[in-house]
Tab-separated table of C-alpha atoms in Angstrom:
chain	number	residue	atom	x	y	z
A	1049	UNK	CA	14.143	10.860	-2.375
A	1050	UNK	CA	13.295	8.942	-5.770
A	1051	UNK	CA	11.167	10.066	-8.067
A	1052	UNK	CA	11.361	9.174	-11.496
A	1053	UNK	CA	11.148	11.962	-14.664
A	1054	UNK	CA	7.578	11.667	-15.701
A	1055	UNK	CA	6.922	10.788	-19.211
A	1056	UNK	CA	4.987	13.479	-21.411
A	1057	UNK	CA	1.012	12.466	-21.665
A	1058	UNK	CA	-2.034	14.013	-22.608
A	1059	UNK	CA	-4.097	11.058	-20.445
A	1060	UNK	CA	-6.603	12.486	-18.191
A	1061	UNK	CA	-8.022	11.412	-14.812
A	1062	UNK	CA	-11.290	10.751	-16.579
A	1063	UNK	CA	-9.704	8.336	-18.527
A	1064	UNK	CA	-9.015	6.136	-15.689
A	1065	UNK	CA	-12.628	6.077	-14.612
A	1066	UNK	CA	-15.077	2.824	-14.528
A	1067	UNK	CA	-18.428	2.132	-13.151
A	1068	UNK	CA	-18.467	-0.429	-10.126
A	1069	UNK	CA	-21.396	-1.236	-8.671
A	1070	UNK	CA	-21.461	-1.205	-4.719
A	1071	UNK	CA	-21.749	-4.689	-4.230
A	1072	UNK	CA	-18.755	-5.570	-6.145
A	1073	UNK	CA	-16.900	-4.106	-3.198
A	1074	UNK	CA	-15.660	-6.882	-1.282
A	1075	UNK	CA	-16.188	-6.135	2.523
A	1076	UNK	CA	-14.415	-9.347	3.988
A	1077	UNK	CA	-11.552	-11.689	3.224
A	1078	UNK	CA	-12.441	-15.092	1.377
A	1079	UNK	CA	-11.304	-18.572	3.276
A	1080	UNK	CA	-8.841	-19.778	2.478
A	1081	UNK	CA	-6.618	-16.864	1.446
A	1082	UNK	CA	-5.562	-18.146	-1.751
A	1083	UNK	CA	-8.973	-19.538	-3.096
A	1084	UNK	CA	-9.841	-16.119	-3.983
A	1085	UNK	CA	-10.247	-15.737	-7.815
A	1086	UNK	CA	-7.715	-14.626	-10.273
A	1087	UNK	CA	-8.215	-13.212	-13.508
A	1088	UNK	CA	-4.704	-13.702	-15.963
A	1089	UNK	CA	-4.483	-11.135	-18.268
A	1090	UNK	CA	-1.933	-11.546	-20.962
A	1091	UNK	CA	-0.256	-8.726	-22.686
A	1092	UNK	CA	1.391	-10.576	-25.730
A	1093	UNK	CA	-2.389	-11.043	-27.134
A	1094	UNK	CA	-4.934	-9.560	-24.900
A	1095	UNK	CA	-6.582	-12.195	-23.845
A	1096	UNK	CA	-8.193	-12.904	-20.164
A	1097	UNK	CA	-8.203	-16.031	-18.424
A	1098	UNK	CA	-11.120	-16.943	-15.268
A	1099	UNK	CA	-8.730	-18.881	-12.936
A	1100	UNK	CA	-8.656	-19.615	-8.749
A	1101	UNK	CA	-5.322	-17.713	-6.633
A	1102	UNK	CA	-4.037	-21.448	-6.438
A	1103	UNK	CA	-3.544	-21.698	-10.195
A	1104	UNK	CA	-1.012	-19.176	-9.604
A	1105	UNK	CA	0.906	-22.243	-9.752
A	1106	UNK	CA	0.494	-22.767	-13.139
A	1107	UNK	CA	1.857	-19.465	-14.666
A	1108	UNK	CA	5.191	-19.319	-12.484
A	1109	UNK	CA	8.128	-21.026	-14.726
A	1110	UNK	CA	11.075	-22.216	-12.917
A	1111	UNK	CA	14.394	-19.512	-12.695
A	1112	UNK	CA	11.416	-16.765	-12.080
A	1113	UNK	CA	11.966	-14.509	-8.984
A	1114	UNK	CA	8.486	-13.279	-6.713
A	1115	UNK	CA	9.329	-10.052	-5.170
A	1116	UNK	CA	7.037	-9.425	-1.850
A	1117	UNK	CA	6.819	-6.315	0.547
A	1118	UNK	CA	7.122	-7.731	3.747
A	1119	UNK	CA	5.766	-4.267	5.430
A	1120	UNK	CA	3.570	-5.132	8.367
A	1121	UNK	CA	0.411	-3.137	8.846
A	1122	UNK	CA	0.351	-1.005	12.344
A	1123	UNK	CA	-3.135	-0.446	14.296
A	1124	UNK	CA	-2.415	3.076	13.136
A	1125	UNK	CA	-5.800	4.611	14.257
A	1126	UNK	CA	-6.068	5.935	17.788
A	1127	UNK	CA	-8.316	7.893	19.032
A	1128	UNK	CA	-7.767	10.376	22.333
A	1129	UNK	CA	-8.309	13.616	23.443
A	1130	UNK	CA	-7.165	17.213	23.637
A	1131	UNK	CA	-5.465	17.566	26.914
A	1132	UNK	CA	-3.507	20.788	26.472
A	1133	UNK	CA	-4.199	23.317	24.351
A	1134	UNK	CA	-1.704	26.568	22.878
A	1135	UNK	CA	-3.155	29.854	23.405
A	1136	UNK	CA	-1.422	32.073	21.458
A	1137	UNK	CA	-2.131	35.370	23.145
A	1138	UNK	CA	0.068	33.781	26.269
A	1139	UNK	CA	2.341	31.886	24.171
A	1140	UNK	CA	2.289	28.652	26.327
A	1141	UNK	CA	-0.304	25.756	26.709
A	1142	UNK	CA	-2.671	26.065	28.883
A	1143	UNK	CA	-4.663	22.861	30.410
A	1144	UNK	CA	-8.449	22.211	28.686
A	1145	UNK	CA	-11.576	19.938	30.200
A	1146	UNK	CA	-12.977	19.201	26.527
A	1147	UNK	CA	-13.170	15.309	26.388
A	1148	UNK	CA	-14.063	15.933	22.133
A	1149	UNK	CA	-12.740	12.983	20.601
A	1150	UNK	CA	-9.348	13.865	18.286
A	1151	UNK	CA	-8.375	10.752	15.897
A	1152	UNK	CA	-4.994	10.453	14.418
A	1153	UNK	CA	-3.760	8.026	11.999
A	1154	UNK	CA	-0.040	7.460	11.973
A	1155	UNK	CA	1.235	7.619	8.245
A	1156	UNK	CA	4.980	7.428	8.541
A	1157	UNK	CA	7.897	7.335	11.003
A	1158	UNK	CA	10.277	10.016	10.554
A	1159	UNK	CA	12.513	10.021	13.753
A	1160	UNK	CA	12.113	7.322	16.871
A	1161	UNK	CA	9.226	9.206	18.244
A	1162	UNK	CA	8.276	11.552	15.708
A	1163	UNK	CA	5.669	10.611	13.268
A	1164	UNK	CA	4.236	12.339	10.179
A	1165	UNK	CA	-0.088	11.891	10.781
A	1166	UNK	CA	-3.670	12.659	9.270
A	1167	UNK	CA	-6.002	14.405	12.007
A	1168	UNK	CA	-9.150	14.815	12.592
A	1169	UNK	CA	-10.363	17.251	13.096
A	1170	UNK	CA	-7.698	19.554	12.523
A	1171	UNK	CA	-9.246	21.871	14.237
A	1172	UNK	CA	-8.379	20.244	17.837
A	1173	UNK	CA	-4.783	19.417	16.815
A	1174	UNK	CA	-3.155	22.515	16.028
A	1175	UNK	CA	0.902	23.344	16.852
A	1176	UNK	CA	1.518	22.705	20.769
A	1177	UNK	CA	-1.696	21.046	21.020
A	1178	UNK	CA	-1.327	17.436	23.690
A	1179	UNK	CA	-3.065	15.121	23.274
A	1180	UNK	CA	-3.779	12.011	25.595
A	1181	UNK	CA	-4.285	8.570	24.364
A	1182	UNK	CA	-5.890	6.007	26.979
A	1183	UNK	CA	-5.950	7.199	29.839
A	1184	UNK	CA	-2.302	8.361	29.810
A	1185	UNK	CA	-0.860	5.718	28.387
A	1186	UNK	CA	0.441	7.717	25.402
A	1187	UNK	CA	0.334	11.651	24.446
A	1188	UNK	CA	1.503	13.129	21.308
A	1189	UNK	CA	2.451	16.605	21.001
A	1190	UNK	CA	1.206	18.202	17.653
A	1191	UNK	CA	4.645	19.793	16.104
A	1192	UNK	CA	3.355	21.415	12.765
A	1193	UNK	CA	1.499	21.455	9.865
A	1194	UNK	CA	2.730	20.103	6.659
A	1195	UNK	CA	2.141	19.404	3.460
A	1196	UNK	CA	-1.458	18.171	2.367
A	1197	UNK	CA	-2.700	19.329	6.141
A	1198	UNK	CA	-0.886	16.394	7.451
A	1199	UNK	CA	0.697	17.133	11.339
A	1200	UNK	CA	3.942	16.165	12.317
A	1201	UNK	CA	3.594	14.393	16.005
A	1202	UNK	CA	6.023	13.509	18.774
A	1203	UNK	CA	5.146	10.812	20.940
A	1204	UNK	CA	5.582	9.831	24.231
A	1205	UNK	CA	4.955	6.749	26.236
A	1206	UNK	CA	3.725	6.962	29.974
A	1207	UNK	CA	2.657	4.254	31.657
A	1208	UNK	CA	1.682	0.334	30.266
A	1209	UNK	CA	4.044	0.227	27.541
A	1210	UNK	CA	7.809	0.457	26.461
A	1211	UNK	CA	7.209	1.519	23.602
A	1212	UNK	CA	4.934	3.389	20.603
A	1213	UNK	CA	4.347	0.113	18.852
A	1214	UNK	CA	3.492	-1.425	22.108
A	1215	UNK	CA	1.800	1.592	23.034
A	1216	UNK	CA	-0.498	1.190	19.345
A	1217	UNK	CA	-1.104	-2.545	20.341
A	1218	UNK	CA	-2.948	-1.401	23.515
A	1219	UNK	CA	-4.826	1.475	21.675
A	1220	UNK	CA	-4.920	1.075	18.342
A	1221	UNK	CA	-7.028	-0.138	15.668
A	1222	UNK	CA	-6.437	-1.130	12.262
A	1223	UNK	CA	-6.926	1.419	9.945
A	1224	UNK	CA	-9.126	-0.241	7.450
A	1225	UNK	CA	-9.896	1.678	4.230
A	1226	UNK	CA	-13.373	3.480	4.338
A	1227	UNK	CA	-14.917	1.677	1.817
A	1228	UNK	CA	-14.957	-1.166	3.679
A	1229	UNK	CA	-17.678	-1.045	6.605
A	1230	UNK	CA	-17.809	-4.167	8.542
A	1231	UNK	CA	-15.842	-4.981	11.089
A	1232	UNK	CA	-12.614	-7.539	10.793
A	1233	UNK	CA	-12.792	-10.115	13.193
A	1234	UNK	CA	-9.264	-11.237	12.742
A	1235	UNK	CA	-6.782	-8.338	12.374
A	1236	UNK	CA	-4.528	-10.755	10.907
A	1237	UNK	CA	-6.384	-11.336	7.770
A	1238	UNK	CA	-5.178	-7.537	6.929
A	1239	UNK	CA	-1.648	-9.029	7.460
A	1240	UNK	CA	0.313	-10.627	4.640
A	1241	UNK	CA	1.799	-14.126	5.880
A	1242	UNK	CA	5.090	-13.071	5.350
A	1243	UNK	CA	4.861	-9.538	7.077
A	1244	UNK	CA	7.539	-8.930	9.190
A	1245	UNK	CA	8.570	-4.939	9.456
A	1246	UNK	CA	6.253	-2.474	11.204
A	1247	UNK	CA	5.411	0.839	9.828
A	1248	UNK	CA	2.788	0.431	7.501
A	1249	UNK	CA	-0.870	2.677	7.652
A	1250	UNK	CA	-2.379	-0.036	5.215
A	1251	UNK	CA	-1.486	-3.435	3.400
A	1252	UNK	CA	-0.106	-4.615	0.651
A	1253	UNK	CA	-3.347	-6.186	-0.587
A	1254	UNK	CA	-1.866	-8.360	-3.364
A	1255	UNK	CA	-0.381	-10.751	-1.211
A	1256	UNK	CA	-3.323	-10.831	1.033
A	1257	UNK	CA	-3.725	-13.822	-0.885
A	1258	UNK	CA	-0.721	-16.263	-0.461
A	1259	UNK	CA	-0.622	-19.069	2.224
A	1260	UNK	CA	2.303	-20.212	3.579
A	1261	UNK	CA	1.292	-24.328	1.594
A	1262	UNK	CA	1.215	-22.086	-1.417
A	1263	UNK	CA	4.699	-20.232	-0.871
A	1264	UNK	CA	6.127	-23.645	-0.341
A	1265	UNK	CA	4.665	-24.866	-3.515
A	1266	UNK	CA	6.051	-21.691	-5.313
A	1267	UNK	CA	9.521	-22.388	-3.842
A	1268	UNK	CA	9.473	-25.995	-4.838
A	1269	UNK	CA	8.594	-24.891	-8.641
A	1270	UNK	CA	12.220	-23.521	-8.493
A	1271	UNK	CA	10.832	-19.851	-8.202
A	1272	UNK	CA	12.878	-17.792	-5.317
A	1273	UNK	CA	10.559	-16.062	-3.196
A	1274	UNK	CA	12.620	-12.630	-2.735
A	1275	UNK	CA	11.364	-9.709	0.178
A	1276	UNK	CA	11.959	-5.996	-0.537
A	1277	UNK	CA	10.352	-3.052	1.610
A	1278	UNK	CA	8.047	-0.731	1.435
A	1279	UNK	CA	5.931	1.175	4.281
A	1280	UNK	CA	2.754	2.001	2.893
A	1281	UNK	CA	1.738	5.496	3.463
A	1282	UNK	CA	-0.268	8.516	1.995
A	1283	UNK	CA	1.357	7.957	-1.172
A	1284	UNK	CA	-0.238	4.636	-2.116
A	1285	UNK	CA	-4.174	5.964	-1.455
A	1286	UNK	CA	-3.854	9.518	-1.813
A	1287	UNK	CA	-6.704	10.681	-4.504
A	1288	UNK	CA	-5.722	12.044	-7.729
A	1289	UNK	CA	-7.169	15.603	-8.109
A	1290	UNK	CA	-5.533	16.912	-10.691
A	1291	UNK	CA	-7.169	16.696	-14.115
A	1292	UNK	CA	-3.971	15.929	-16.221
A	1293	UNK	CA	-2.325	13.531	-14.464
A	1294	UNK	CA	0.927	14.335	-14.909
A	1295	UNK	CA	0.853	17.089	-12.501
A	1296	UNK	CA	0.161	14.881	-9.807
A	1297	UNK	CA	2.941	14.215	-6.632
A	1298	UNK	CA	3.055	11.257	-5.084
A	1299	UNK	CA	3.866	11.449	-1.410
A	1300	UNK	CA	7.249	9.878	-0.022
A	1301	UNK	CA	7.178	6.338	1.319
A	1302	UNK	CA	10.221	4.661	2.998
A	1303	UNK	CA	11.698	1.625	0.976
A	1304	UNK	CA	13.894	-0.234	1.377
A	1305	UNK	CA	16.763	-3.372	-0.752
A	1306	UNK	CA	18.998	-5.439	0.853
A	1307	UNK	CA	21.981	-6.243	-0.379
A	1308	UNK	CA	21.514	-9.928	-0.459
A	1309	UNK	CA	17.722	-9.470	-2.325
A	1310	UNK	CA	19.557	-6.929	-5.057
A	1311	UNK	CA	22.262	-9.659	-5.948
A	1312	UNK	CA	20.030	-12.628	-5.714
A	1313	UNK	CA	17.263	-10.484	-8.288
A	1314	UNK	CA	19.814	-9.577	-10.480
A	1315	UNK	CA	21.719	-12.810	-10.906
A	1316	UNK	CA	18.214	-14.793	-11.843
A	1317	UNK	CA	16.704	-12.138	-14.132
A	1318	UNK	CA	20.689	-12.200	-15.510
A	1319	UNK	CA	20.050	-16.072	-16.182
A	1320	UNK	CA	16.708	-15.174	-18.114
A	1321	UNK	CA	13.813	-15.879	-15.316
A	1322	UNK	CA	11.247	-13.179	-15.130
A	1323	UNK	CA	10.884	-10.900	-12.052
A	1324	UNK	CA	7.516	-10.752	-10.944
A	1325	UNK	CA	5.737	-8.161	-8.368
A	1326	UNK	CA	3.725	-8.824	-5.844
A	1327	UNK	CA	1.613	-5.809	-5.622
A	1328	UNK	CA	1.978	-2.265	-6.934
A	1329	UNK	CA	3.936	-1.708	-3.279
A	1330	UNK	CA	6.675	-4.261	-4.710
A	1331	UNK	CA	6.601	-2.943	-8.169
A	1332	UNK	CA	7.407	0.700	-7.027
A	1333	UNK	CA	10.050	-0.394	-4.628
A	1334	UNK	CA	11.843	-2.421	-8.043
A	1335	UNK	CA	11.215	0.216	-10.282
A	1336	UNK	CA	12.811	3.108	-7.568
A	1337	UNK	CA	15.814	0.996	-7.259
A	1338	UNK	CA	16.450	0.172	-10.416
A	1339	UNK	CA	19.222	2.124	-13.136
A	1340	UNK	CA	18.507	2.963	-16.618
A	1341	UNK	CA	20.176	-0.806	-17.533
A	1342	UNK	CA	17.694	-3.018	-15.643
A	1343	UNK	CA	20.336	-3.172	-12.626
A	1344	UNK	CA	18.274	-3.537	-9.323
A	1345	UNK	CA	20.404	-1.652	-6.553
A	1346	UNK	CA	20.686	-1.930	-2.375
A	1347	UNK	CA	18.436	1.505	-1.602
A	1348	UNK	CA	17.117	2.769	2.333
A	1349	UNK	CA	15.529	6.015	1.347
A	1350	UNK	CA	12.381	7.355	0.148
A	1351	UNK	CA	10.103	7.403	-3.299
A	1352	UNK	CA	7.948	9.451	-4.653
A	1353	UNK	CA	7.796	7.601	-7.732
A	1354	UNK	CA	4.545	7.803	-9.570
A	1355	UNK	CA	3.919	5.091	-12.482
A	1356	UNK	CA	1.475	5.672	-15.648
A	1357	UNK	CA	1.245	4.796	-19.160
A	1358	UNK	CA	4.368	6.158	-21.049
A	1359	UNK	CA	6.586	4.635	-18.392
A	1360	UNK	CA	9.493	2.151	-19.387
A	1361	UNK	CA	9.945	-0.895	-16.744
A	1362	UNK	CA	13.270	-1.242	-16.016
A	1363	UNK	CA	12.844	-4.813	-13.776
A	1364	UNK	CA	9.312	-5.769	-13.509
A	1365	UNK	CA	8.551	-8.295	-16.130
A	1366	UNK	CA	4.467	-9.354	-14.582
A	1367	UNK	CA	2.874	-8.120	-11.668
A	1368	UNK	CA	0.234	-9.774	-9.257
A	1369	UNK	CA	-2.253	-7.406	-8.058
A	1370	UNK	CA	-5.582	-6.351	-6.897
A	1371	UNK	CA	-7.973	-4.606	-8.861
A	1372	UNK	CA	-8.165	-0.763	-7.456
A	1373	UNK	CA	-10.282	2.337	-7.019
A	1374	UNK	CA	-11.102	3.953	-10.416
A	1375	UNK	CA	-9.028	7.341	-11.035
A	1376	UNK	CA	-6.197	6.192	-8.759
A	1377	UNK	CA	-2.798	6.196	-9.329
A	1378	UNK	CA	-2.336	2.304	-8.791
A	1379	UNK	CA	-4.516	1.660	-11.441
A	1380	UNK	CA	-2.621	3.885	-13.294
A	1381	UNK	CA	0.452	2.174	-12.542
A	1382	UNK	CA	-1.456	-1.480	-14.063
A	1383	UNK	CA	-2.166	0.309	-17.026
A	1384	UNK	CA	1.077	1.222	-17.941
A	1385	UNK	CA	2.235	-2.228	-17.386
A	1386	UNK	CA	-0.089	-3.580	-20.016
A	1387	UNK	CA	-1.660	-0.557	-21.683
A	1388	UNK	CA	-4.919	1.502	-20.846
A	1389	UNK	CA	-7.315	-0.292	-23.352
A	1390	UNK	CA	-6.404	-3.520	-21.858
A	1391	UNK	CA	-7.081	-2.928	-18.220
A	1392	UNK	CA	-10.200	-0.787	-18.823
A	1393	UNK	CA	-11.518	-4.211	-21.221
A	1394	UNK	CA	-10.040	-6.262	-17.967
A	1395	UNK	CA	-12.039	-3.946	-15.469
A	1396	UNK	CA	-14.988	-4.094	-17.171
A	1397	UNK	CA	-14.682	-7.960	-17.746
A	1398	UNK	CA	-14.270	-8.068	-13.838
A	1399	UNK	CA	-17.213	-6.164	-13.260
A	1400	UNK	CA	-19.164	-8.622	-15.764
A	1401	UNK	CA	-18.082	-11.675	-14.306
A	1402	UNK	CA	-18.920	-10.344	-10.403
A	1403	UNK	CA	-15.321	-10.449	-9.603
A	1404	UNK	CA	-15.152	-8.716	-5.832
A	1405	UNK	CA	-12.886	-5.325	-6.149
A	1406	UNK	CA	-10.887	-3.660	-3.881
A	1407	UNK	CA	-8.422	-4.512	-0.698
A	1408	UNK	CA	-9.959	-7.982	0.112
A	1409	UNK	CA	-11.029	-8.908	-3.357
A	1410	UNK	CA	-9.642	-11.093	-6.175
A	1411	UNK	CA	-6.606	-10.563	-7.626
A	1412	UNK	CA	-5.117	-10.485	-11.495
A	1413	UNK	CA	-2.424	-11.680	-12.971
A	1414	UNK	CA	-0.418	-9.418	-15.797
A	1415	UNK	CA	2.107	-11.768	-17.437
């Protein structure tokens, strides 16, 4: 697994905190995806521009590279219940009538059928635990307890489907953050345009925003439009808890860089266009892969790289982005990009102006 050596920092989490009024949380998507707002903040003097997502357009130079994640968000949520439980003073399961609803959320896929999982509650999905998903269509057998009280799960498909993804289709439902209460009539507006590879337990919100007339419009500007990979897990929206920050672990999350998208990165950036990120996702996956001498590299593995003031970019020259939870490691990540003072004057700005926060809100621009 990546992970990168963490710079020395006496930055706290309370130093990453803002105040964000309720209603700045946006609860649905805007129509049409890109004419959400966009707030261009520029790191040579500090200054903030009020601009629409379309106007993109105008701060993408020809030779530049966009870097996407073209994950593809899985309805990870589904809810069953216990069907067999282990009793330990026989050593072997033993059938049980409860019908108590047991929810698991599928974080990552470790092995064809074996997936690492949040449950709830834990108490009804202990080791050799069953439990049934609609009406047999699916059961998952609870395999252990890991780190962070997540449960390893293997999964197997019974009747109705030929396979877990098909089995999620049938069952499922997105697993839309918390903070966001109403319900998504269109599960595809939680899906980028240019998704493509299932795994993920949550978007990459940044390019929530792009249309396929605007990609087009990007391409024709003589900017390549470039996909890496990464499957968004705990890692991405797991809470900070410690106070110094640097004792924080991220959680893995499979990424992955072709061959083909290392050499075609490399040889623009090589020709002096800038690569830009689409999302923190995208940024992470650049930064993992990347040497010491701003050489991008093919990568299938794992990162556990965690991003935060101190840090030295080794590929990412801007970033598009959403504006994030306060005390989270993503705005962490921004802030290191730019520098804290900066974001925390952006943030508030945003909050000022009404921008609308979060996974459906506007986006920013760090050039």
């Amino acid at each position: 697994m990546i992970k990168n050596s963490l710079p020395p920092t006496d930055l706290r989490l309370s130093d990453f905190f803002y105040n964000l009024p309720e209603e700045r949380i946006a609860q649905t998507p805007v129509e049409p995806r890109d004419s959400s707002r966009l707030m261009v903040v520029h790191r040579n003097d500090g200054s903030l521009e009020h601009k629409i997502f379309r106007d993109i357009l105008d701060y993408i130079r020809t030779g530049d590279t966009l870097v996407v994640n073209d994950t593809r968000v899985i309805p990870a949520r589904i809810i069953g219940h216990r069907k067999l439980r282990f009793d330990e003073s026989l050593g072997h399961t033993v059938p049980t009538e409860s019908t108590a609803p047991v929810e698991l959320l599928l974080l990552r896929q470790h092995e064809q059928d074996v997936w690492e999982t949040l449950a709830g509650p834990g108490k009804r999905a202990k080791p050799g635990d069953v439990i049934e998903f609609g009406d047999g269509v699916m059961e998952a057998e609870i395999l252990s307890v890991i780190e962070g009280g997540c449960r390893m799960v293997r999964f197997t498909v019974k009747k109705d489907a030929d396979s877990i993804f098909a089995a999620l289709d049938l069952l499922g439902t997105m697993p839309l953050p918390p903070y966001i209460t109403e319900k998504l009539d269109n599960p595809e507006r939680y899906q980028t345009v240019y998704s493509r590879h299932q795994g993920s337990a949550a978007a990459p919100t940044a390019g929530l925003h792009f249309t396929p007339e605007l990609m087009d419009k990007i391409r024709e500007k003589g900017c390549e439009i470039v996909p890496v990979l990464l499957h968004v897990g705990l890692g991405t929206f797991r809470p900070v808890k410690e106070d110094k920050i640097a004792d924080h672990e991220m959680h893995a999350e499979y990424i992955r860089v072709t061959e083909e998208a290392a050499e075609t990165i490399n040889r623009r950036r090589a020709a002096g266009g800038r690569v830009i990120a689409v999302g923190t996702t995208s940024c992470r996956v650049l930064e993992s892969a990347s040497d010491e001498n701003g050489i991008l590299h093919a990568v299938d593995t794992d990162t556990g790289i965690f991003i935060y003031p101190g840090y030295r970019f080794k590929m990412v020259d801007a970033l598009i982005t959403n504006f994030h939870l306060p005390e989270s490691t993503l705005l962490m990540l921004v802030s290191a990009l730019s520098s804290r003072e900066l974001m925390m004057k952006a943030y508030e700005t945003a909050v000022e102006e009404k921008y609308r926060f979060f996974s459906f809100g506007d986006a920013m621009f760090i050039e």
